[in-house]
Amino acid sequence: MTPKEVVKFAKENKARVVDLRFMDFIGTWQHFSVPISQLSEEIFEEGLGFDGSSIRGWQGIQESDMLVIPDAQTAIMDPFTEVPTLTLICNVVDPITREPYSRDPRNIARKAEAYLKSTGEGDVAYFGPEPEFFILDDIRYSQEADHGFYFVDSIEGTWNSGRDECPNLGHKPRHKEGYFPVPPSDSCQDIRTEMSLLMESVGIEVECHHHEVATAGQGEIDMRFDSLVRMADKLMWYKYIVKNVAKKWGKTATFMPKPIFGDNGSGMHTHQSIWKDGKPVFAGDRYAGLSETALYYIGGILKHARALNAFCNPSTNSYRRLVPGFEAPINLAYSQRNRSAAVRIPMYSPSPKSKRVEVRFPDPSCNGYLAFAAMLMAGLDGIENKIDPGEPLDKDIYALTPEELAQVPSACGSLEEAIEELKRDHEFLLKGDVFTQDVIDTWIDYKTEREIKEIRLRPVPYEFFLYYDI
């Protein structure tokens, strides 16, 4: 839509409020709302002001004034608000220089798309993430000086098979058996269907939905791929819809990678490809029907994977998932069909148009704008420097001998380790001024001070089990 068409669209839908949304540095959608009287074609050029000093990782109090510039192409009516509300996703700019703000994740993603075009390797990068999530019935947690605990519950949780539920009707998926029996074992069918239909109503093309491997309501809704920035926008709508539909049903949804001990965590396998002049750059006659360019792209992903962990697996909880034994792709190898490899080449269709690579280590706690941009930059570095990904690993990685496994590099084992890798390996992100040094330094400082150090200070419940009586 053009700005003029957005104004018309708002009138046709009787919108009374305009909700302006933007992404904070860490990965949470932020917003503020204005009356419909404020909507004019001019705000798409002039923008609207807000205080950026309270946004995580952004401006200091001495330079707090910022502007949001709505993107007319993102206009959608919010499906949840009681009052008809037009939503617009915005870019953030400096009010003095009128330059895009370097720490705005959407701006970083836009620069990554522009950098791809500047290389001549392609016109568009397509991304297709598969975010997994849990739909729970209860969540409680607290950490104070005198106590620390968390409690999660689900009517579906296998631990409730013996609970007196007046009556208990059973059909609770056992650990690692949630993929994917029909209802009543799958108790979330109707909830996911409502989520899927609402996603389609806001322009997200849904391919399928299903229960996932874990007990306790783990699910997945698959979206059709789209260009980098548009898919990052859709990922935010995806999370927004999942959480709000869950709340409507009296439940709560989380994209936390590992909320349940002893069962599979939630990943976000991310399919990606590059196209040029309407043709798939990744299709060819090499391994698994890939082109040489695609293999170099994989080489870049694998070379920089441990630094990518800092953006693709950005929480301390991410590394509760990235451990052996739970289908987590910690081994940095590539393969066709083999889902235990960090990079997989899907073989569902022989069509060149479907040729893509699937990076399996990201999880849905990431900021999609930053994660997608970082993976694209790693892949482009592989293409530019002709990085050989080595031989594919088509064996069952978990069946390898210790000697064989020792030859396969691993993803990081902690957020602290990932941050150290990012300190060492980030030059590829700075090309084209996509990620600035300030962005890298701010990300490292925030994660170190607000998360790594804070987690390090606090005892966890299992430590009392291990050590209280020593």
Tab-separated table of C-alpha atoms in Angstrom:
chain	number	residue	atom	x	y	z
A	1	MET	CA	0.000	0.000	0.000
A	2	THR	CA	0.945	3.616	-0.479
A	3	PRO	CA	0.410	6.165	2.323
A	4	LYS	CA	-2.708	7.381	0.504
A	5	GLU	CA	-4.020	3.834	0.295
A	6	VAL	CA	-3.340	3.286	4.010
A	7	VAL	CA	-5.470	6.304	4.920
A	8	LYS	CA	-8.261	4.941	2.708
A	9	PHE	CA	-7.836	1.436	4.176
A	10	ALA	CA	-8.201	2.837	7.707
A	11	LYS	CA	-11.440	4.635	6.786
A	12	GLU	CA	-12.884	1.569	5.064
A	13	ASN	CA	-12.212	-0.504	8.184
A	14	LYS	CA	-13.548	2.209	10.516
A	15	ALA	CA	-10.254	2.329	12.417
A	16	ARG	CA	-10.333	4.598	15.466
A	17	VAL	CA	-6.787	3.978	16.711
A	18	VAL	CA	-3.402	3.653	15.035
A	19	ASP	CA	-0.905	1.337	16.756
A	20	LEU	CA	2.739	2.033	15.866
A	21	ARG	CA	5.074	-0.924	16.416
A	22	PHE	CA	8.823	-1.284	16.336
A	23	MET	CA	11.428	-3.795	17.474
A	24	ASP	CA	13.612	-3.162	20.479
A	25	PHE	CA	17.276	-4.104	20.378
A	26	ILE	CA	16.897	-7.385	22.267
A	27	GLY	CA	13.841	-8.754	20.480
A	28	THR	CA	10.527	-7.584	21.954
A	29	TRP	CA	7.857	-5.813	19.927
A	30	GLN	CA	7.183	-2.351	21.360
A	31	HIS	CA	4.304	-0.013	20.541
A	32	PHE	CA	2.375	3.131	21.261
A	33	SER	CA	-1.035	4.187	19.985
A	34	VAL	CA	-2.449	7.465	18.644
A	35	PRO	CA	-5.993	8.513	17.687
A	36	ILE	CA	-6.977	7.990	14.070
A	37	SER	CA	-7.013	11.781	13.693
A	38	GLN	CA	-3.198	11.613	13.743
A	39	LEU	CA	-3.101	9.420	10.637
A	40	SER	CA	-2.152	11.382	7.533
A	41	GLU	CA	0.026	10.854	4.512
A	42	GLU	CA	2.577	13.198	6.079
A	43	ILE	CA	3.454	10.901	9.014
A	44	PHE	CA	4.951	8.419	6.535
A	45	GLU	CA	7.576	11.090	5.810
A	46	GLU	CA	7.729	13.150	8.989
A	47	GLY	CA	7.223	10.352	11.530
A	48	LEU	CA	6.104	10.554	15.139
A	49	GLY	CA	8.326	11.147	18.164
A	50	PHE	CA	8.883	8.901	21.194
A	51	ASP	CA	11.294	8.509	24.117
A	52	GLY	CA	14.045	6.048	23.174
A	53	SER	CA	15.849	6.161	26.526
A	54	SER	CA	13.662	3.470	28.117
A	55	ILE	CA	14.131	0.947	25.295
A	56	ARG	CA	16.630	-1.807	26.144
A	57	GLY	CA	20.035	-1.219	24.560
A	58	TRP	CA	19.088	2.109	22.970
A	59	GLN	CA	19.631	5.802	23.654
A	60	GLY	CA	20.887	7.453	26.818
A	61	ILE	CA	18.628	9.899	28.667
A	62	GLN	CA	20.622	12.827	27.243
A	63	GLU	CA	19.640	11.904	23.666
A	64	SER	CA	16.316	10.205	24.178
A	65	ASP	CA	14.210	11.753	21.404
A	66	MET	CA	13.618	9.370	18.491
A	67	LEU	CA	11.229	9.112	15.543
A	68	VAL	CA	9.234	6.213	14.160
A	69	ILE	CA	8.549	6.250	10.428
A	70	PRO	CA	5.643	3.911	9.563
A	71	ASP	CA	6.100	1.493	6.675
A	72	ALA	CA	2.908	1.817	4.608
A	73	GLN	CA	3.274	-1.700	3.253
A	74	THR	CA	2.799	-3.185	6.738
A	75	ALA	CA	-0.725	-1.816	7.363
A	76	ILE	CA	-2.958	-4.457	8.997
A	77	MET	CA	-6.048	-4.302	11.206
A	78	ASP	CA	-5.289	-5.813	14.597
A	79	PRO	CA	-7.406	-8.974	15.058
A	80	PHE	CA	-7.503	-8.726	18.881
A	81	THR	CA	-8.332	-5.169	19.883
A	82	GLU	CA	-11.858	-4.302	20.999
A	83	VAL	CA	-11.683	-0.914	19.246
A	84	PRO	CA	-10.856	-1.144	15.498
A	85	THR	CA	-7.113	-0.547	15.401
A	86	LEU	CA	-4.817	-0.074	12.418
A	87	THR	CA	-1.285	-1.389	13.025
A	88	LEU	CA	1.834	-0.141	11.274
A	89	ILE	CA	5.352	-1.506	11.667
A	90	CYS	CA	7.851	1.337	11.827
A	91	ASN	CA	11.485	2.089	11.133
A	92	VAL	CA	13.352	4.159	13.708
A	93	VAL	CA	15.310	7.277	12.726
A	94	ASP	CA	17.354	9.953	14.461
A	95	PRO	CA	15.286	13.180	14.683
A	96	ILE	CA	18.327	15.404	14.083
A	97	THR	CA	20.112	13.659	11.234
A	98	ARG	CA	17.020	11.885	9.841
A	99	GLU	CA	19.285	8.865	9.368
A	100	PRO	CA	18.048	5.340	10.117
A	101	TYR	CA	19.003	4.426	13.669
A	102	SER	CA	21.933	2.005	13.654
A	103	ARG	CA	20.592	-0.012	16.599
A	104	ASP	CA	17.132	-0.483	15.079
A	105	PRO	CA	17.016	-4.222	14.253
A	106	ARG	CA	14.682	-3.646	11.302
A	107	ASN	CA	17.167	-1.166	9.863
A	108	ILE	CA	19.931	-3.771	10.191
A	109	ALA	CA	17.772	-6.283	8.313
A	110	ARG	CA	17.044	-3.738	5.577
A	111	LYS	CA	20.768	-3.050	5.206
A	112	ALA	CA	21.440	-6.787	4.901
A	113	GLU	CA	18.986	-6.967	1.988
A	114	ALA	CA	20.672	-3.981	0.362
A	115	TYR	CA	24.103	-5.535	0.860
A	116	LEU	CA	23.007	-8.720	-0.886
A	117	LYS	CA	22.007	-6.699	-3.942
A	118	SER	CA	25.294	-4.788	-3.866
A	119	THR	CA	27.282	-8.032	-4.067
A	120	GLY	CA	25.574	-9.018	-7.313
A	121	GLU	CA	24.975	-12.520	-5.938
A	122	GLY	CA	21.209	-12.099	-5.795
A	123	ASP	CA	18.189	-9.824	-5.715
A	124	VAL	CA	16.384	-11.356	-2.771
A	125	ALA	CA	17.080	-13.672	0.147
A	126	TYR	CA	14.148	-15.824	1.192
A	127	PHE	CA	13.741	-17.051	4.764
A	128	GLY	CA	11.325	-19.631	6.122
A	129	PRO	CA	11.582	-20.078	9.900
A	130	GLU	CA	9.769	-22.848	11.786
A	131	PRO	CA	9.260	-21.479	15.318
A	132	GLU	CA	8.228	-24.002	17.958
A	133	PHE	CA	6.443	-23.080	21.171
A	134	PHE	CA	4.686	-24.495	24.225
A	135	ILE	CA	1.041	-23.876	25.134
A	136	LEU	CA	0.858	-24.180	28.917
A	137	ASP	CA	-1.887	-23.933	31.536
A	138	ASP	CA	0.124	-22.398	34.341
A	139	ILE	CA	3.462	-20.660	34.811
A	140	ARG	CA	4.883	-19.345	38.057
A	141	TYR	CA	8.423	-18.214	38.793
A	142	SER	CA	10.210	-16.060	41.318
A	143	GLN	CA	13.765	-15.210	42.359
A	144	GLU	CA	14.420	-13.304	45.565
A	145	ALA	CA	17.138	-13.326	48.181
A	146	ASP	CA	15.359	-16.032	50.187
A	147	HIS	CA	13.993	-18.220	47.400
A	148	GLY	CA	14.096	-19.130	43.743
A	149	PHE	CA	11.774	-21.418	41.798
A	150	TYR	CA	9.814	-22.015	38.627
A	151	PHE	CA	6.684	-24.072	38.112
A	152	VAL	CA	5.143	-24.954	34.749
A	153	ASP	CA	2.057	-27.053	34.169
A	154	SER	CA	-0.046	-28.374	31.323
A	155	ILE	CA	-3.171	-30.498	31.290
A	156	GLU	CA	-1.275	-32.458	28.626
A	157	GLY	CA	1.872	-32.951	30.694
A	158	THR	CA	2.771	-36.607	31.135
A	159	TRP	CA	3.589	-35.894	34.804
A	160	ASN	CA	-0.165	-35.347	35.355
A	161	SER	CA	-1.164	-38.876	34.344
A	162	GLY	CA	-1.788	-39.709	38.013
A	163	ARG	CA	-3.315	-36.413	39.147
A	164	ASP	CA	-6.876	-36.362	40.477
A	165	GLU	CA	-8.591	-34.147	37.925
A	166	CYS	CA	-12.168	-35.132	38.791
A	167	PRO	CA	-11.912	-37.074	36.517
A	168	ASN	CA	-8.520	-37.495	34.867
A	169	LEU	CA	-9.258	-38.435	31.237
A	170	GLY	CA	-5.739	-39.515	30.330
A	171	HIS	CA	-4.383	-39.118	26.778
A	172	LYS	CA	-1.293	-37.242	27.940
A	173	PRO	CA	1.639	-37.606	25.497
A	174	ARG	CA	4.667	-39.267	27.053
A	175	HIS	CA	8.048	-37.532	26.877
A	176	LYS	CA	9.292	-37.367	23.271
A	177	GLU	CA	6.037	-38.900	21.929
A	178	GLY	CA	4.113	-35.753	21.043
A	179	TYR	CA	4.965	-35.953	17.313
A	180	PHE	CA	2.141	-36.259	16.370
A	181	PRO	CA	-0.876	-38.343	17.433
A	182	VAL	CA	-4.431	-37.150	16.732
A	183	PRO	CA	-6.738	-35.689	19.407
A	184	PRO	CA	-7.496	-36.276	22.214
A	185	SER	CA	-3.763	-36.808	22.801
A	186	ASP	CA	-3.215	-33.614	20.814
A	187	SER	CA	-5.292	-31.332	23.013
A	188	CYS	CA	-4.273	-28.144	21.188
A	189	GLN	CA	-5.649	-28.845	17.692
A	190	ASP	CA	-8.401	-26.224	17.821
A	191	ILE	CA	-6.138	-23.638	19.453
A	192	ARG	CA	-3.487	-23.981	16.736
A	193	THR	CA	-6.173	-23.887	14.043
A	194	GLU	CA	-7.449	-20.577	15.403
A	195	MET	CA	-3.877	-19.270	15.486
A	196	SER	CA	-3.322	-20.391	11.891
A	197	LEU	CA	-6.513	-18.785	10.581
A	198	LEU	CA	-5.690	-15.511	12.310
A	199	MET	CA	-2.195	-15.620	10.826
A	200	GLU	CA	-3.732	-15.948	7.375
A	201	SER	CA	-6.007	-12.990	8.125
A	202	VAL	CA	-2.943	-10.750	8.618
A	203	GLY	CA	-1.214	-11.950	5.448
A	204	ILE	CA	0.861	-14.894	6.683
A	205	GLU	CA	0.561	-17.891	4.357
A	206	VAL	CA	0.374	-20.965	6.587
A	207	GLU	CA	1.545	-24.288	5.206
A	208	CYS	CA	0.594	-26.596	8.097
A	209	HIS	CA	0.380	-26.880	11.867
A	210	HIS	CA	0.963	-29.797	14.208
A	211	HIS	CA	1.915	-30.944	17.692
A	212	GLU	CA	5.639	-31.184	18.274
A	213	VAL	CA	7.776	-33.868	19.927
A	214	ALA	CA	7.540	-32.819	23.580
A	215	THR	CA	4.688	-33.401	25.968
A	216	ALA	CA	2.873	-30.407	27.527
A	217	GLY	CA	1.439	-28.733	24.431
A	218	GLN	CA	4.501	-28.187	22.274
A	219	GLY	CA	3.437	-27.064	18.799
A	220	GLU	CA	4.554	-25.636	15.490
A	221	ILE	CA	2.873	-23.631	12.748
A	222	ASP	CA	4.804	-23.480	9.495
A	223	MET	CA	4.813	-20.304	7.385
A	224	ARG	CA	5.582	-20.065	3.687
A	225	PHE	CA	8.912	-18.356	3.039
A	226	ASP	CA	9.234	-14.634	2.303
A	227	SER	CA	11.960	-12.033	1.841
A	228	LEU	CA	14.167	-11.299	4.847
A	229	VAL	CA	12.544	-8.146	6.256
A	230	ARG	CA	9.004	-9.233	5.430
A	231	MET	CA	9.580	-12.589	7.120
A	232	ALA	CA	11.041	-10.933	10.207
A	233	ASP	CA	7.876	-8.778	10.322
A	234	LYS	CA	5.756	-11.919	9.982
A	235	LEU	CA	7.681	-13.639	12.771
A	236	MET	CA	6.625	-10.851	15.122
A	237	TRP	CA	2.987	-11.222	14.046
A	238	TYR	CA	3.369	-14.994	14.528
A	239	LYS	CA	4.511	-14.597	18.138
A	240	TYR	CA	1.877	-11.937	18.821
A	241	ILE	CA	-0.928	-14.160	17.529
A	242	VAL	CA	0.266	-17.316	19.299
A	243	LYS	CA	0.491	-15.544	22.646
A	244	ASN	CA	-2.821	-13.706	22.355
A	245	VAL	CA	-4.836	-16.695	21.132
A	246	ALA	CA	-3.394	-18.767	23.973
A	247	LYS	CA	-4.489	-16.087	26.436
A	248	LYS	CA	-7.980	-16.047	24.903
A	249	TRP	CA	-8.226	-19.795	25.641
A	250	GLY	CA	-7.113	-19.242	29.244
A	251	LYS	CA	-3.647	-20.583	28.504
A	252	THR	CA	-0.150	-19.131	28.103
A	253	ALA	CA	2.332	-19.635	25.272
A	254	THR	CA	6.109	-19.372	25.459
A	255	PHE	CA	8.907	-19.321	22.903
A	256	MET	CA	11.485	-20.009	25.616
A	257	PRO	CA	13.795	-22.640	24.103
A	258	LYS	CA	13.832	-25.073	27.046
A	259	PRO	CA	11.008	-24.620	29.585
A	260	ILE	CA	10.528	-28.385	30.215
A	261	PHE	CA	13.256	-30.545	31.758
A	262	GLY	CA	13.768	-33.991	30.236
A	263	ASP	CA	12.057	-33.392	26.898
A	264	ASN	CA	12.719	-31.658	23.599
A	265	GLY	CA	13.169	-27.901	23.550
A	266	SER	CA	11.802	-25.428	21.022
A	267	GLY	CA	13.954	-24.656	18.008
A	268	MET	CA	13.452	-22.475	14.963
A	269	HIS	CA	14.842	-24.309	11.942
A	270	THR	CA	15.333	-21.623	9.305
A	271	HIS	CA	15.126	-22.367	5.585
A	272	GLN	CA	16.969	-19.880	3.361
A	273	SER	CA	17.812	-19.339	-0.280
A	274	ILE	CA	18.986	-16.630	-2.665
A	275	TRP	CA	17.332	-15.760	-5.984
A	276	LYS	CA	18.522	-13.559	-8.849
A	277	ASP	CA	16.537	-12.367	-11.859
A	278	GLY	CA	13.695	-14.648	-10.820
A	279	LYS	CA	15.889	-17.760	-10.727
A	280	PRO	CA	17.052	-19.886	-7.746
A	281	VAL	CA	20.768	-19.333	-7.191
A	282	PHE	CA	21.049	-22.387	-4.919
A	283	ALA	CA	19.903	-24.954	-7.536
A	284	GLY	CA	22.635	-26.863	-9.374
A	285	ASP	CA	24.242	-30.201	-10.100
A	286	ARG	CA	26.416	-30.585	-7.014
A	287	TYR	CA	25.661	-32.476	-3.785
A	288	ALA	CA	21.899	-32.806	-3.090
A	289	GLY	CA	21.099	-30.771	-6.196
A	290	LEU	CA	22.839	-27.671	-4.869
A	291	SER	CA	24.920	-25.177	-6.792
A	292	GLU	CA	28.512	-24.351	-5.963
A	293	THR	CA	27.248	-21.008	-4.649
A	294	ALA	CA	24.924	-22.795	-2.209
A	295	LEU	CA	27.774	-24.965	-0.943
A	296	TYR	CA	29.902	-21.880	-0.349
A	297	TYR	CA	26.926	-20.330	1.495
A	298	ILE	CA	26.844	-23.411	3.742
A	299	GLY	CA	30.601	-23.056	4.204
A	300	GLY	CA	30.088	-19.531	5.513
A	301	ILE	CA	27.322	-20.620	7.886
A	302	LEU	CA	29.444	-23.435	9.322
A	303	LYS	CA	32.588	-21.304	9.600
A	304	HIS	CA	30.790	-18.560	11.526
A	305	ALA	CA	28.228	-20.769	13.320
A	306	ARG	CA	29.701	-20.283	16.780
A	307	ALA	CA	29.570	-16.485	16.384
A	308	LEU	CA	26.065	-16.785	14.914
A	309	ASN	CA	25.013	-18.536	18.129
A	310	ALA	CA	25.227	-15.145	19.848
A	311	PHE	CA	22.342	-13.865	17.681
A	312	CYS	CA	20.547	-17.087	16.735
A	313	ASN	CA	20.644	-18.562	20.278
A	314	PRO	CA	20.790	-15.375	22.337
A	315	SER	CA	19.516	-16.543	25.744
A	316	THR	CA	21.218	-18.483	28.496
A	317	ASN	CA	18.257	-20.868	28.259
A	318	SER	CA	19.105	-21.519	24.587
A	319	TYR	CA	21.969	-23.729	25.719
A	320	ARG	CA	19.673	-25.978	27.774
A	321	ARG	CA	18.386	-27.016	24.331
A	322	LEU	CA	21.741	-27.199	22.541
A	323	VAL	CA	22.884	-30.374	24.271
A	324	PRO	CA	23.319	-33.932	22.956
A	325	GLY	CA	20.393	-36.329	22.967
A	326	PHE	CA	17.370	-34.172	22.167
A	327	GLU	CA	17.659	-33.835	18.381
A	328	ALA	CA	19.471	-30.547	18.972
A	329	PRO	CA	21.823	-29.827	16.054
A	330	ILE	CA	24.974	-29.057	18.014
A	331	ASN	CA	27.280	-30.708	15.467
A	332	LEU	CA	28.438	-28.299	12.781
A	333	ALA	CA	28.033	-30.394	9.665
A	334	TYR	CA	25.725	-30.478	6.646
A	335	SER	CA	23.729	-33.264	5.074
A	336	GLN	CA	20.762	-34.022	2.863
A	337	ARG	CA	17.780	-35.308	4.845
A	338	ASN	CA	19.798	-35.872	8.040
A	339	ARG	CA	18.050	-33.857	10.756
A	340	SER	CA	20.899	-34.268	13.225
A	341	ALA	CA	23.130	-31.981	11.139
A	342	ALA	CA	23.356	-28.244	11.862
A	343	VAL	CA	22.634	-27.555	8.175
A	344	ARG	CA	20.234	-29.785	6.271
A	345	ILE	CA	19.291	-29.770	2.598
A	346	PRO	CA	15.575	-30.669	2.393
A	347	MET	CA	14.777	-33.186	-0.334
A	348	TYR	CA	10.982	-32.982	-0.439
A	349	SER	CA	10.821	-31.835	-4.054
A	350	PRO	CA	13.094	-32.199	-7.109
A	351	SER	CA	12.086	-28.737	-8.370
A	352	PRO	CA	15.002	-26.244	-8.604
A	353	LYS	CA	12.647	-23.622	-7.137
A	354	SER	CA	12.474	-25.560	-3.876
A	355	LYS	CA	16.242	-25.819	-3.475
A	356	ARG	CA	17.291	-24.277	-0.181
A	357	VAL	CA	19.357	-24.875	2.931
A	358	GLU	CA	17.904	-25.333	6.388
A	359	VAL	CA	19.934	-23.984	9.312
A	360	ARG	CA	18.732	-25.941	12.328
A	361	PHE	CA	20.476	-24.450	15.366
A	362	PRO	CA	18.522	-21.153	15.777
A	363	ASP	CA	15.745	-20.957	18.362
A	364	PRO	CA	12.691	-18.681	18.690
A	365	SER	CA	14.143	-16.588	21.519
A	366	CYS	CA	16.114	-14.733	18.849
A	367	ASN	CA	15.427	-11.324	17.347
A	368	GLY	CA	14.465	-12.386	13.815
A	369	TYR	CA	15.722	-9.207	12.171
A	370	LEU	CA	19.189	-9.709	13.652
A	371	ALA	CA	19.349	-13.500	13.313
A	372	PHE	CA	18.254	-13.548	9.662
A	373	ALA	CA	20.612	-10.695	8.798
A	374	ALA	CA	23.535	-12.379	10.573
A	375	MET	CA	22.968	-15.710	8.808
A	376	LEU	CA	22.731	-13.985	5.427
A	377	MET	CA	25.990	-12.135	6.089
A	378	ALA	CA	27.731	-15.383	7.091
A	379	GLY	CA	26.487	-17.115	3.954
A	380	LEU	CA	27.554	-14.225	1.730
A	381	ASP	CA	30.990	-14.280	3.332
A	382	GLY	CA	31.184	-17.948	2.399
A	383	ILE	CA	30.268	-17.135	-1.212
A	384	GLU	CA	32.702	-14.231	-1.437
A	385	ASN	CA	35.607	-16.226	-0.005
A	386	LYS	CA	34.618	-19.551	-1.607
A	387	ILE	CA	34.577	-21.304	1.749
A	388	ASP	CA	34.487	-25.068	1.245
A	389	PRO	CA	32.040	-26.700	3.675
A	390	GLY	CA	33.963	-29.981	3.500
A	391	GLU	CA	32.402	-33.367	2.942
A	392	PRO	CA	28.752	-33.904	3.890
A	393	LEU	CA	27.968	-36.069	6.894
A	394	ASP	CA	25.168	-38.441	5.929
A	395	LYS	CA	25.607	-40.813	8.864
A	396	ASP	CA	23.542	-40.658	12.033
A	397	ILE	CA	25.677	-38.190	13.947
A	398	TYR	CA	24.546	-39.576	17.307
A	399	ALA	CA	25.712	-43.057	16.273
A	400	LEU	CA	29.274	-41.937	15.505
A	401	THR	CA	32.135	-43.330	17.536
A	402	PRO	CA	33.895	-40.908	19.918
A	403	GLU	CA	36.832	-40.810	17.501
A	404	GLU	CA	34.585	-39.888	14.561
A	405	LEU	CA	32.617	-37.356	16.602
A	406	ALA	CA	35.840	-35.649	17.692
A	407	GLN	CA	36.337	-34.619	14.060
A	408	VAL	CA	33.002	-32.769	13.955
A	409	PRO	CA	33.047	-29.242	15.447
A	410	SER	CA	30.272	-28.267	17.841
A	411	ALA	CA	28.087	-25.268	18.450
A	412	CYS	CA	28.731	-23.212	21.568
A	413	GLY	CA	27.766	-24.725	24.896
A	414	SER	CA	26.775	-21.501	26.654
A	415	LEU	CA	25.812	-17.919	25.922
A	416	GLU	CA	29.093	-16.806	27.482
A	417	GLU	CA	30.998	-18.974	25.016
A	418	ALA	CA	28.935	-17.588	22.111
A	419	ILE	CA	29.624	-14.007	23.158
A	420	GLU	CA	33.351	-14.743	23.295
A	421	GLU	CA	33.124	-16.179	19.773
A	422	LEU	CA	31.327	-13.054	18.588
A	423	LYS	CA	34.106	-10.894	20.043
A	424	ARG	CA	36.624	-12.913	18.033
A	425	ASP	CA	34.639	-13.375	14.826
A	426	HIS	CA	32.444	-10.516	13.629
A	427	GLU	CA	34.250	-8.876	10.713
A	428	PHE	CA	31.870	-10.586	8.298
A	429	LEU	CA	28.958	-8.767	9.965
A	430	LEU	CA	30.518	-5.326	9.437
A	431	LYS	CA	30.587	-5.526	5.635
A	432	GLY	CA	28.379	-2.938	3.989
A	433	ASP	CA	27.912	-1.293	7.398
A	434	VAL	CA	25.112	-3.817	8.018
A	435	PHE	CA	26.086	-4.429	11.633
A	436	THR	CA	28.153	-1.573	13.030
A	437	GLN	CA	30.887	-2.006	15.621
A	438	ASP	CA	28.638	-0.092	18.024
A	439	VAL	CA	25.857	-2.666	17.488
A	440	ILE	CA	28.239	-5.575	18.117
A	441	ASP	CA	29.708	-3.940	21.227
A	442	THR	CA	26.280	-3.019	22.606
A	443	TRP	CA	24.979	-6.562	22.074
A	444	ILE	CA	28.029	-8.031	23.821
A	445	ASP	CA	27.788	-5.587	26.734
A	446	TYR	CA	24.049	-6.070	27.213
A	447	LYS	CA	24.193	-9.852	27.129
A	448	THR	CA	27.198	-9.931	29.449
A	449	GLU	CA	25.959	-7.447	32.036
A	450	ARG	CA	22.194	-8.130	32.023
A	451	GLU	CA	22.092	-11.873	31.453
A	452	ILE	CA	25.364	-13.802	31.814
A	453	LYS	CA	26.539	-12.060	34.987
A	454	GLU	CA	23.057	-11.994	36.516
A	455	ILE	CA	22.541	-15.733	35.966
A	456	ARG	CA	26.009	-16.426	37.362
A	457	LEU	CA	25.095	-14.692	40.647
A	458	ARG	CA	21.998	-16.752	41.409
A	459	PRO	CA	21.735	-20.256	42.841
A	460	VAL	CA	19.337	-22.581	41.016
A	461	PRO	CA	17.032	-25.169	42.655
A	462	TYR	CA	19.014	-28.211	41.534
A	463	GLU	CA	22.117	-26.915	43.280
A	464	PHE	CA	20.310	-27.409	46.606
A	465	PHE	CA	19.611	-31.020	45.621
A	466	LEU	CA	23.289	-31.518	44.800
A	467	TYR	CA	25.031	-29.556	47.503
A	468	TYR	CA	22.852	-28.652	50.492
A	469	ASP	CA	24.030	-31.575	52.600
A	470	ILE	CA	27.736	-31.440	51.816
